[in-house]
């Protein structure tokens, strides 16, 4: 096997949120392939490289482009936002890669939006959580509904990716209505827009309020479990440690 393709998660956007391994893979590449927005986010540092993009939705073409370039003997890096193995192109690359046995694939981990968004809000994922995408482009809506109900039943913190798009404006409302079948209206929720990019915006609210919020496609939504709360303006999920309460500390001093 001689050809190599690095499938690189670039994190949420800012270069300092990219791992050293990801930066190294991009530095070593002859050609960087990715969706236009991500290539633009890479900034000055990589503008000297050969940059190739295909529009949104042309994921298969983007992957095939990588294999084509690798066959020419170039070192190829395919960039995805966040982590390439979380709603990214890593698995599609392996599927398509079956037809290119002479090319070896390497996945380079990145900080996914659940992780970077959680850090903005506080510590909402500090106990069991699950991640659900509201996009029904590749998953039937009935499956998404089933997973939402199951997550609520399991008392997981829920992270929603792809909460909205131009064609799916009311999906967050529909998801909240499903959760409200079993979760109380006051449940702690939050969402972060443009994590690690210009215009980062974080909001805290409850589930009933979340139902009526308009969020865009660059937003990640967090719905707390029964162990979640707002503490000092931050969204946290308790892990269950038994800590000394302030009153006890006062008594001891
Ligand atoms: N591979 C990416 C996810 C791609 S799916 C990752 O691991 O993060 C696209 C969805 O991810 C968006 O609709 C949004 O919900 C979330 N997302 C990705 N980048 C984001 C960012 N910078 N700010 C907020 N949400 C983001």
PDB file of C-alpha atoms and ligand atoms in Angstrom:
ATOM      1  CA  UNK A   1       0.000   0.000   0.000  1.00  0.00           C
ATOM      2  CA  UNK A   2       1.553   3.278  -1.007  1.00  0.00           C
ATOM      3  CA  UNK A   3      -1.143   5.934  -1.078  1.00  0.00           C
ATOM      4  CA  UNK A   4      -2.263   7.600   2.125  1.00  0.00           C
ATOM      5  CA  UNK A   5      -5.237   9.786   2.899  1.00  0.00           C
ATOM      6  CA  UNK A   6      -5.618  11.557   6.245  1.00  0.00           C
ATOM      7  CA  UNK A   7      -9.222  12.195   7.276  1.00  0.00           C
ATOM      8  CA  UNK A   8      -8.833  15.158   9.561  1.00  0.00           C
ATOM      9  CA  UNK A   9     -11.238  16.566  12.132  1.00  0.00           C
ATOM     10  CA  UNK A  10     -10.439  20.278  12.304  1.00  0.00           C
ATOM     11  CA  UNK A  11     -12.450  21.026  15.435  1.00  0.00           C
ATOM     12  CA  UNK A  12     -15.121  23.723  15.579  1.00  0.00           C
ATOM     13  CA  UNK A  13     -13.237  26.390  13.638  1.00  0.00           C
ATOM     14  CA  UNK A  14     -10.417  28.240  15.375  1.00  0.00           C
ATOM     15  CA  UNK A  15      -6.922  26.978  14.625  1.00  0.00           C
ATOM     16  CA  UNK A  16      -6.016  26.812  18.314  1.00  0.00           C
ATOM     17  CA  UNK A  17      -8.862  24.339  18.791  1.00  0.00           C
ATOM     18  CA  UNK A  18      -7.313  21.934  16.292  1.00  0.00           C
ATOM     19  CA  UNK A  19      -5.165  19.121  17.689  1.00  0.00           C
ATOM     20  CA  UNK A  20      -1.426  19.077  17.056  1.00  0.00           C
ATOM     21  CA  UNK A  21      -1.893  15.841  15.124  1.00  0.00           C
ATOM     22  CA  UNK A  22      -4.469  17.485  12.835  1.00  0.00           C
ATOM     23  CA  UNK A  23      -2.204  20.495  12.192  1.00  0.00           C
ATOM     24  CA  UNK A  24       0.656  18.145  11.420  1.00  0.00           C
ATOM     25  CA  UNK A  25      -1.423  16.095   8.948  1.00  0.00           C
ATOM     26  CA  UNK A  26      -2.508  19.275   7.151  1.00  0.00           C
ATOM     27  CA  UNK A  27       1.046  20.671   7.112  1.00  0.00           C
ATOM     28  CA  UNK A  28       2.287  17.492   5.457  1.00  0.00           C
ATOM     29  CA  UNK A  29      -0.452  17.316   2.838  1.00  0.00           C
ATOM     30  CA  UNK A  30       0.095  18.297  -0.800  1.00  0.00           C
ATOM     31  CA  UNK A  31      -3.608  18.764  -1.316  1.00  0.00           C
ATOM     32  CA  UNK A  32      -6.377  19.579   1.159  1.00  0.00           C
ATOM     33  CA  UNK A  33      -9.912  18.575   0.176  1.00  0.00           C
ATOM     34  CA  UNK A  34     -13.012  19.864   1.952  1.00  0.00           C
ATOM     35  CA  UNK A  35     -16.281  21.725   1.866  1.00  0.00           C
ATOM     36  CA  UNK A  36     -15.612  25.362   0.887  1.00  0.00           C
ATOM     37  CA  UNK A  37     -16.574  26.841   4.298  1.00  0.00           C
ATOM     38  CA  UNK A  38     -14.066  24.616   6.096  1.00  0.00           C
ATOM     39  CA  UNK A  39     -11.273  25.426   3.650  1.00  0.00           C
ATOM     40  CA  UNK A  40     -11.933  29.124   4.275  1.00  0.00           C
ATOM     41  CA  UNK A  41     -11.817  28.539   8.038  1.00  0.00           C
ATOM     42  CA  UNK A  42      -8.329  27.066   7.685  1.00  0.00           C
ATOM     43  CA  UNK A  43      -7.032  30.571   7.094  1.00  0.00           C
ATOM     44  CA  UNK A  44      -3.703  31.943   5.877  1.00  0.00           C
ATOM     45  CA  UNK A  45      -1.495  29.149   7.137  1.00  0.00           C
ATOM     46  CA  UNK A  46      -2.698  26.610   4.567  1.00  0.00           C
ATOM     47  CA  UNK A  47      -3.565  28.893   1.670  1.00  0.00           C
ATOM     48  CA  UNK A  48      -0.338  27.933  -0.095  1.00  0.00           C
ATOM     49  CA  UNK A  49      -1.540  24.313  -0.430  1.00  0.00           C
ATOM     50  CA  UNK A  50      -3.575  22.991  -3.288  1.00  0.00           C
ATOM     51  CA  UNK A  51      -7.137  23.343  -2.009  1.00  0.00           C
ATOM     52  CA  UNK A  52      -9.962  21.398  -3.645  1.00  0.00           C
ATOM     53  CA  UNK A  53     -13.626  21.594  -2.742  1.00  0.00           C
ATOM     54  CA  UNK A  54     -16.986  20.305  -3.810  1.00  0.00           C
ATOM     55  CA  UNK A  55     -20.297  21.953  -2.812  1.00  0.00           C
ATOM     56  CA  UNK A  56     -22.437  20.847   0.130  1.00  0.00           C
ATOM     57  CA  UNK A  57     -24.341  17.586  -0.443  1.00  0.00           C
ATOM     58  CA  UNK A  58     -21.683  16.315  -2.867  1.00  0.00           C
ATOM     59  CA  UNK A  59     -20.058  14.204  -0.202  1.00  0.00           C
ATOM     60  CA  UNK A  60     -19.483  11.161  -2.387  1.00  0.00           C
ATOM     61  CA  UNK A  61     -17.800  13.258  -5.078  1.00  0.00           C
ATOM     62  CA  UNK A  62     -15.591  14.858  -2.400  1.00  0.00           C
ATOM     63  CA  UNK A  63     -14.470  11.428  -1.199  1.00  0.00           C
ATOM     64  CA  UNK A  64     -13.811  10.151  -4.711  1.00  0.00           C
ATOM     65  CA  UNK A  65     -11.799  13.278  -5.417  1.00  0.00           C
ATOM     66  CA  UNK A  66      -9.514  12.328  -2.504  1.00  0.00           C
ATOM     67  CA  UNK A  67      -8.881   8.838  -3.859  1.00  0.00           C
ATOM     68  CA  UNK A  68      -8.245  10.269  -7.341  1.00  0.00           C
ATOM     69  CA  UNK A  69      -5.654  12.707  -5.978  1.00  0.00           C
ATOM     70  CA  UNK A  70      -4.010  10.002  -3.860  1.00  0.00           C
ATOM     71  CA  UNK A  71      -3.686   7.804  -6.944  1.00  0.00           C
ATOM     72  CA  UNK A  72      -1.696  10.604  -8.584  1.00  0.00           C
ATOM     73  CA  UNK A  73       0.834  10.124  -5.775  1.00  0.00           C
ATOM     74  CA  UNK A  74      -0.170  13.193  -3.738  1.00  0.00           C
ATOM     75  CA  UNK A  75      -0.444  13.285   0.038  1.00  0.00           C
ATOM     76  CA  UNK A  76      -4.105  14.038   0.632  1.00  0.00           C
ATOM     77  CA  UNK A  77      -5.895  15.439   3.673  1.00  0.00           C
ATOM     78  CA  UNK A  78      -9.680  15.525   3.758  1.00  0.00           C
ATOM     79  CA  UNK A  79     -10.975  18.054   6.315  1.00  0.00           C
ATOM     80  CA  UNK A  80     -14.256  17.791   8.188  1.00  0.00           C
ATOM     81  CA  UNK A  81     -15.501  20.123  10.930  1.00  0.00           C
ATOM     82  CA  UNK A  82     -15.349  18.854  14.498  1.00  0.00           C
ATOM     83  CA  UNK A  83     -14.505  15.153  14.402  1.00  0.00           C
ATOM     84  CA  UNK A  84     -14.536  13.445  10.989  1.00  0.00           C
ATOM     85  CA  UNK A  85     -16.004  10.307  12.547  1.00  0.00           C
ATOM     86  CA  UNK A  86     -19.012  12.103  14.074  1.00  0.00           C
ATOM     87  CA  UNK A  87     -21.519  12.951  11.337  1.00  0.00           C
ATOM     88  CA  UNK A  88     -18.478  13.406   9.116  1.00  0.00           C
ATOM     89  CA  UNK A  89     -17.026  11.649   6.091  1.00  0.00           C
ATOM     90  CA  UNK A  90     -14.805   9.065   7.796  1.00  0.00           C
ATOM     91  CA  UNK A  91     -17.132   6.073   7.388  1.00  0.00           C
ATOM     92  CA  UNK A  92     -18.077   6.979   3.802  1.00  0.00           C
ATOM     93  CA  UNK A  93     -14.342   7.106   3.011  1.00  0.00           C
ATOM     94  CA  UNK A  94     -13.950   3.538   4.294  1.00  0.00           C
ATOM     95  CA  UNK A  95     -16.991   2.391   2.294  1.00  0.00           C
ATOM     96  CA  UNK A  96     -15.733   3.957  -0.931  1.00  0.00           C
ATOM     97  CA  UNK A  97     -12.189   2.890  -0.047  1.00  0.00           C
ATOM     98  CA  UNK A  98     -13.080  -0.773  -0.617  1.00  0.00           C
ATOM     99  CA  UNK A  99     -12.614  -0.061  -4.318  1.00  0.00           C
ATOM    100  CA  UNK A 100      -9.151   1.437  -3.680  1.00  0.00           C
ATOM    101  CA  UNK A 101      -7.245  -1.292  -1.830  1.00  0.00           C
ATOM    102  CA  UNK A 102      -3.915   0.384  -2.578  1.00  0.00           C
ATOM    103  CA  UNK A 103      -4.860   3.452  -0.526  1.00  0.00           C
ATOM    104  CA  UNK A 104      -4.582   3.462   3.265  1.00  0.00           C
ATOM    105  CA  UNK A 105      -6.808   5.691   5.365  1.00  0.00           C
ATOM    106  CA  UNK A 106      -5.919   7.386   8.662  1.00  0.00           C
ATOM    107  CA  UNK A 107      -8.500   9.150  10.809  1.00  0.00           C
ATOM    108  CA  UNK A 108      -7.246  12.084  12.880  1.00  0.00           C
ATOM    109  CA  UNK A 109      -9.544  12.914  15.812  1.00  0.00           C
ATOM    110  CA  UNK A 110     -10.945  16.409  16.295  1.00  0.00           C
ATOM    111  CA  UNK A 111     -12.947  18.211  18.975  1.00  0.00           C
ATOM    112  CA  UNK A 112     -16.595  17.575  18.181  1.00  0.00           C
ATOM    113  CA  UNK A 113     -19.278  20.246  18.676  1.00  0.00           C
ATOM    114  CA  UNK A 114     -20.729  18.389  21.689  1.00  0.00           C
ATOM    115  CA  UNK A 115     -17.424  18.788  23.469  1.00  0.00           C
ATOM    116  CA  UNK A 116     -16.541  22.324  22.416  1.00  0.00           C
ATOM    117  CA  UNK A 117     -20.117  23.532  22.975  1.00  0.00           C
ATOM    118  CA  UNK A 118     -20.256  21.885  26.393  1.00  0.00           C
ATOM    119  CA  UNK A 119     -17.124  23.790  27.417  1.00  0.00           C
ATOM    120  CA  UNK A 120     -18.831  27.086  26.516  1.00  0.00           C
ATOM    121  CA  UNK A 121     -21.933  26.255  28.567  1.00  0.00           C
ATOM    122  CA  UNK A 122     -20.123  24.807  31.607  1.00  0.00           C
ATOM    123  CA  UNK A 123     -20.156  21.043  32.158  1.00  0.00           C
ATOM    124  CA  UNK A 124     -23.471  19.704  30.803  1.00  0.00           C
ATOM    125  CA  UNK A 125     -22.045  16.347  29.663  1.00  0.00           C
ATOM    126  CA  UNK A 126     -20.499  15.315  32.949  1.00  0.00           C
ATOM    127  CA  UNK A 127     -22.656  12.197  33.140  1.00  0.00           C
ATOM    128  CA  UNK A 128     -24.164   9.793  30.594  1.00  0.00           C
ATOM    129  CA  UNK A 129     -25.272  11.554  27.428  1.00  0.00           C
ATOM    130  CA  UNK A 130     -26.322  10.740  23.911  1.00  0.00           C
ATOM    131  CA  UNK A 131     -26.004  12.538  20.640  1.00  0.00           C
ATOM    132  CA  UNK A 132     -28.840  12.680  18.121  1.00  0.00           C
ATOM    133  CA  UNK A 133     -28.901  14.421  14.747  1.00  0.00           C
ATOM    134  CA  UNK A 134     -32.223  15.965  13.707  1.00  0.00           C
ATOM    135  CA  UNK A 135     -31.307  15.746  10.040  1.00  0.00           C
ATOM    136  CA  UNK A 136     -33.624  13.395   8.178  1.00  0.00           C
ATOM    137  CA  UNK A 137     -31.645  13.542   4.938  1.00  0.00           C
ATOM    138  CA  UNK A 138     -30.116  10.115   5.612  1.00  0.00           C
ATOM    139  CA  UNK A 139     -32.214   8.899   8.583  1.00  0.00           C
ATOM    140  CA  UNK A 140     -36.017   8.470   8.531  1.00  0.00           C
ATOM    141  CA  UNK A 141     -37.780  10.924  10.881  1.00  0.00           C
ATOM    142  CA  UNK A 142     -39.558   7.989  12.607  1.00  0.00           C
ATOM    143  CA  UNK A 143     -36.141   6.656  13.659  1.00  0.00           C
ATOM    144  CA  UNK A 144     -35.140  10.058  15.004  1.00  0.00           C
ATOM    145  CA  UNK A 145     -38.396  10.221  17.007  1.00  0.00           C
ATOM    146  CA  UNK A 146     -37.781   6.750  18.404  1.00  0.00           C
ATOM    147  CA  UNK A 147     -34.280   7.710  19.504  1.00  0.00           C
ATOM    148  CA  UNK A 148     -35.495  10.929  21.138  1.00  0.00           C
ATOM    149  CA  UNK A 149     -38.105   9.002  23.154  1.00  0.00           C
ATOM    150  CA  UNK A 150     -35.551   6.360  24.136  1.00  0.00           C
ATOM    151  CA  UNK A 151     -33.027   9.002  25.212  1.00  0.00           C
ATOM    152  CA  UNK A 152     -35.654  10.745  27.356  1.00  0.00           C
ATOM    153  CA  UNK A 153     -36.651   7.402  28.874  1.00  0.00           C
ATOM    154  CA  UNK A 154     -32.985   6.665  29.677  1.00  0.00           C
ATOM    155  CA  UNK A 155     -32.647  10.053  31.428  1.00  0.00           C
ATOM    156  CA  UNK A 156     -29.641  10.932  29.274  1.00  0.00           C
ATOM    157  CA  UNK A 157     -28.401  14.445  28.667  1.00  0.00           C
ATOM    158  CA  UNK A 158     -29.180  14.875  24.966  1.00  0.00           C
ATOM    159  CA  UNK A 159     -27.040  16.744  22.460  1.00  0.00           C
ATOM    160  CA  UNK A 160     -28.802  17.661  19.223  1.00  0.00           C
ATOM    161  CA  UNK A 161     -26.744  18.153  16.071  1.00  0.00           C
ATOM    162  CA  UNK A 162     -28.292  19.588  12.892  1.00  0.00           C
ATOM    163  CA  UNK A 163     -31.193  21.130  14.864  1.00  0.00           C
ATOM    164  CA  UNK A 164     -32.374  23.221  11.937  1.00  0.00           C
ATOM    165  CA  UNK A 165     -31.904  24.095   8.290  1.00  0.00           C
ATOM    166  CA  UNK A 166     -33.742  26.186   5.746  1.00  0.00           C
ATOM    167  CA  UNK A 167     -36.012  23.251   4.894  1.00  0.00           C
ATOM    168  CA  UNK A 168     -36.361  21.978   8.480  1.00  0.00           C
ATOM    169  CA  UNK A 169     -37.268  25.095  10.441  1.00  0.00           C
ATOM    170  CA  UNK A 170     -39.669  23.400  12.847  1.00  0.00           C
ATOM    171  CA  UNK A 171     -37.632  20.266  13.619  1.00  0.00           C
ATOM    172  CA  UNK A 172     -36.354  21.535  16.962  1.00  0.00           C
ATOM    173  CA  UNK A 173     -39.948  22.309  17.971  1.00  0.00           C
ATOM    174  CA  UNK A 174     -41.024  18.808  16.912  1.00  0.00           C
ATOM    175  CA  UNK A 175     -38.162  17.252  18.865  1.00  0.00           C
ATOM    176  CA  UNK A 176     -39.022  19.290  21.975  1.00  0.00           C
ATOM    177  CA  UNK A 177     -42.687  18.241  21.723  1.00  0.00           C
ATOM    178  CA  UNK A 178     -41.611  14.593  21.742  1.00  0.00           C
ATOM    179  CA  UNK A 179     -39.350  15.140  24.766  1.00  0.00           C
ATOM    180  CA  UNK A 180     -42.105  17.081  26.559  1.00  0.00           C
ATOM    181  CA  UNK A 181     -44.240  13.909  26.470  1.00  0.00           C
ATOM    182  CA  UNK A 182     -42.113  12.650  29.374  1.00  0.00           C
ATOM    183  CA  UNK A 183     -39.763  15.433  30.500  1.00  0.00           C
ATOM    184  CA  UNK A 184     -40.876  18.410  32.620  1.00  0.00           C
ATOM    185  CA  UNK A 185     -41.114  21.871  31.020  1.00  0.00           C
ATOM    186  CA  UNK A 186     -38.531  23.350  33.435  1.00  0.00           C
ATOM    187  CA  UNK A 187     -35.736  20.957  32.378  1.00  0.00           C
ATOM    188  CA  UNK A 188     -32.437  22.854  31.928  1.00  0.00           C
ATOM    189  CA  UNK A 189     -31.434  23.388  28.292  1.00  0.00           C
ATOM    190  CA  UNK A 190     -28.856  25.431  26.415  1.00  0.00           C
ATOM    191  CA  UNK A 191     -27.514  25.991  22.955  1.00  0.00           C
ATOM    192  CA  UNK A 192     -24.368  27.395  21.404  1.00  0.00           C
ATOM    193  CA  UNK A 193     -24.079  28.991  17.982  1.00  0.00           C
ATOM    194  CA  UNK A 194     -20.801  29.380  16.058  1.00  0.00           C
ATOM    195  CA  UNK A 195     -18.614  27.567  18.564  1.00  0.00           C
ATOM    196  CA  UNK A 196     -14.950  28.472  18.068  1.00  0.00           C
ATOM    197  CA  UNK A 197     -15.868  30.882  15.284  1.00  0.00           C
ATOM    198  CA  UNK A 198     -16.690  34.560  15.046  1.00  0.00           C
ATOM    199  CA  UNK A 199     -20.005  35.419  16.711  1.00  0.00           C
ATOM    200  CA  UNK A 200     -20.094  32.634  19.321  1.00  0.00           C
ATOM    201  CA  UNK A 201     -23.419  32.918  21.141  1.00  0.00           C
ATOM    202  CA  UNK A 202     -24.589  30.811  24.089  1.00  0.00           C
ATOM    203  CA  UNK A 203     -28.087  30.752  25.584  1.00  0.00           C
ATOM    204  CA  UNK A 204     -29.615  28.976  28.564  1.00  0.00           C
ATOM    205  CA  UNK A 205     -33.337  28.258  28.804  1.00  0.00           C
ATOM    206  CA  UNK A 206     -35.787  25.551  29.819  1.00  0.00           C
ATOM    207  CA  UNK A 207     -37.330  22.882  27.594  1.00  0.00           C
ATOM    208  CA  UNK A 208     -40.609  24.756  27.142  1.00  0.00           C
ATOM    209  CA  UNK A 209     -38.726  27.894  26.053  1.00  0.00           C
ATOM    210  CA  UNK A 210     -36.391  25.878  23.798  1.00  0.00           C
ATOM    211  CA  UNK A 211     -39.445  24.624  21.917  1.00  0.00           C
ATOM    212  CA  UNK A 212     -40.114  28.144  20.635  1.00  0.00           C
ATOM    213  CA  UNK A 213     -36.543  29.229  19.924  1.00  0.00           C
ATOM    214  CA  UNK A 214     -35.296  29.651  16.358  1.00  0.00           C
ATOM    215  CA  UNK A 215     -31.801  28.248  15.991  1.00  0.00           C
ATOM    216  CA  UNK A 216     -29.700  27.960  12.847  1.00  0.00           C
ATOM    217  CA  UNK A 217     -27.678  25.116  11.371  1.00  0.00           C
ATOM    218  CA  UNK A 218     -24.481  26.286  13.088  1.00  0.00           C
ATOM    219  CA  UNK A 219     -25.983  25.572  16.484  1.00  0.00           C
ATOM    220  CA  UNK A 220     -25.603  22.655  18.879  1.00  0.00           C
ATOM    221  CA  UNK A 221     -28.386  22.107  21.403  1.00  0.00           C
ATOM    222  CA  UNK A 222     -28.087  20.593  24.884  1.00  0.00           C
ATOM    223  CA  UNK A 223     -31.027  19.191  26.885  1.00  0.00           C
ATOM    224  CA  UNK A 224     -30.260  18.326  30.482  1.00  0.00           C
ATOM    225  CA  UNK A 225     -30.999  15.120  32.385  1.00  0.00           C
ATOM    226  CA  UNK A 226     -32.630  15.007  35.811  1.00  0.00           C
ATOM    227  CA  UNK A 227     -29.127  15.612  37.224  1.00  0.00           C
ATOM    228  CA  UNK A 228     -28.622  18.912  35.381  1.00  0.00           C
ATOM    229  CA  UNK A 229     -28.872  22.393  36.894  1.00  0.00           C
ATOM    230  CA  UNK A 230     -27.741  25.976  36.483  1.00  0.00           C
ATOM    231  CA  UNK A 231     -24.953  26.806  38.934  1.00  0.00           C
ATOM    232  CA  UNK A 232     -23.357  30.259  38.912  1.00  0.00           C
ATOM    233  CA  UNK A 233     -24.804  30.914  35.471  1.00  0.00           C
ATOM    234  CA  UNK A 234     -23.365  27.692  34.048  1.00  0.00           C
ATOM    235  CA  UNK A 235     -25.157  24.547  32.816  1.00  0.00           C
ATOM    236  CA  UNK A 236     -23.786  21.558  34.703  1.00  0.00           C
ATOM    237  CA  UNK A 237     -24.767  17.928  35.136  1.00  0.00           C
ATOM    238  CA  UNK A 238     -23.876  16.550  38.527  1.00  0.00           C
ATOM    239  CA  UNK A 239     -21.848  13.367  38.604  1.00  0.00           C
ATOM    240  CA  UNK A 240     -23.104  12.440  42.020  1.00  0.00           C
ATOM    241  CA  UNK A 241     -20.194  13.375  44.270  1.00  0.00           C
ATOM    242  CA  UNK A 242     -21.252  13.986  47.829  1.00  0.00           C
ATOM    243  CA  UNK A 243     -19.573  17.261  48.676  1.00  0.00           C
ATOM    244  CA  UNK A 244     -19.518  19.289  51.836  1.00  0.00           C
ATOM    245  CA  UNK A 245     -22.224  21.936  51.684  1.00  0.00           C
ATOM    246  CA  UNK A 246     -21.294  25.578  52.411  1.00  0.00           C
ATOM    247  CA  UNK A 247     -23.172  25.409  55.703  1.00  0.00           C
ATOM    248  CA  UNK A 248     -21.059  22.466  56.858  1.00  0.00           C
ATOM    249  CA  UNK A 249     -17.853  24.270  55.924  1.00  0.00           C
ATOM    250  CA  UNK A 250     -19.027  27.334  57.908  1.00  0.00           C
ATOM    251  CA  UNK A 251     -19.726  25.155  60.916  1.00  0.00           C
ATOM    252  CA  UNK A 252     -16.201  23.746  60.850  1.00  0.00           C
ATOM    253  CA  UNK A 253     -14.510  27.147  60.831  1.00  0.00           C
TER     254      UNK A 253
HETATM  255  N1  LIG B   1     -18.395  16.509  12.398  1.00  0.00           N
HETATM  256  C1  LIG B   1     -19.012  17.616  13.110  1.00  0.00           C
HETATM  257  C2  LIG B   1     -20.534  17.568  13.046  1.00  0.00           C
HETATM  258  C3  LIG B   1     -21.110  17.790  11.650  1.00  0.00           C
HETATM  259  S1  LIG B   1     -22.871  17.787  11.624  1.00  0.00           S
HETATM  260  C4  LIG B   1     -18.536  17.599  14.575  1.00  0.00           C
HETATM  261  O1  LIG B   1     -17.975  16.604  15.017  1.00  0.00           O
HETATM  262  O2  LIG B   1     -18.723  18.612  15.269  1.00  0.00           O
HETATM  263  C5  LIG B   1     -23.186  19.515  11.595  1.00  0.00           C
HETATM  264  C6  LIG B   1     -23.742  19.986  12.916  1.00  0.00           C
HETATM  265  O3  LIG B   1     -22.705  20.010  13.893  1.00  0.00           O
HETATM  266  C7  LIG B   1     -24.305  21.399  12.918  1.00  0.00           C
HETATM  267  O4  LIG B   1     -25.644  21.437  12.449  1.00  0.00           O
HETATM  268  C8  LIG B   1     -24.225  21.767  14.379  1.00  0.00           C
HETATM  269  O5  LIG B   1     -25.277  21.166  15.114  1.00  0.00           O
HETATM  270  C9  LIG B   1     -22.921  21.070  14.798  1.00  0.00           C
HETATM  271  N2  LIG B   1     -21.763  21.982  14.686  1.00  0.00           N
HETATM  272  C10 LIG B   1     -20.637  21.751  13.983  1.00  0.00           C
HETATM  273  N3  LIG B   1     -19.766  22.774  14.109  1.00  0.00           N
HETATM  274  C11 LIG B   1     -20.349  23.677  14.937  1.00  0.00           C
HETATM  275  C12 LIG B   1     -19.936  24.958  15.472  1.00  0.00           C
HETATM  276  N4  LIG B   1     -18.758  25.501  15.160  1.00  0.00           N
HETATM  277  N5  LIG B   1     -20.805  25.609  16.288  1.00  0.00           N
HETATM  278  C13 LIG B   1     -22.000  25.061  16.616  1.00  0.00           C
HETATM  279  N6  LIG B   1     -22.430  23.873  16.147  1.00  0.00           N
HETATM  280  C14 LIG B   1     -21.618  23.184  15.311  1.00  0.00           C
END
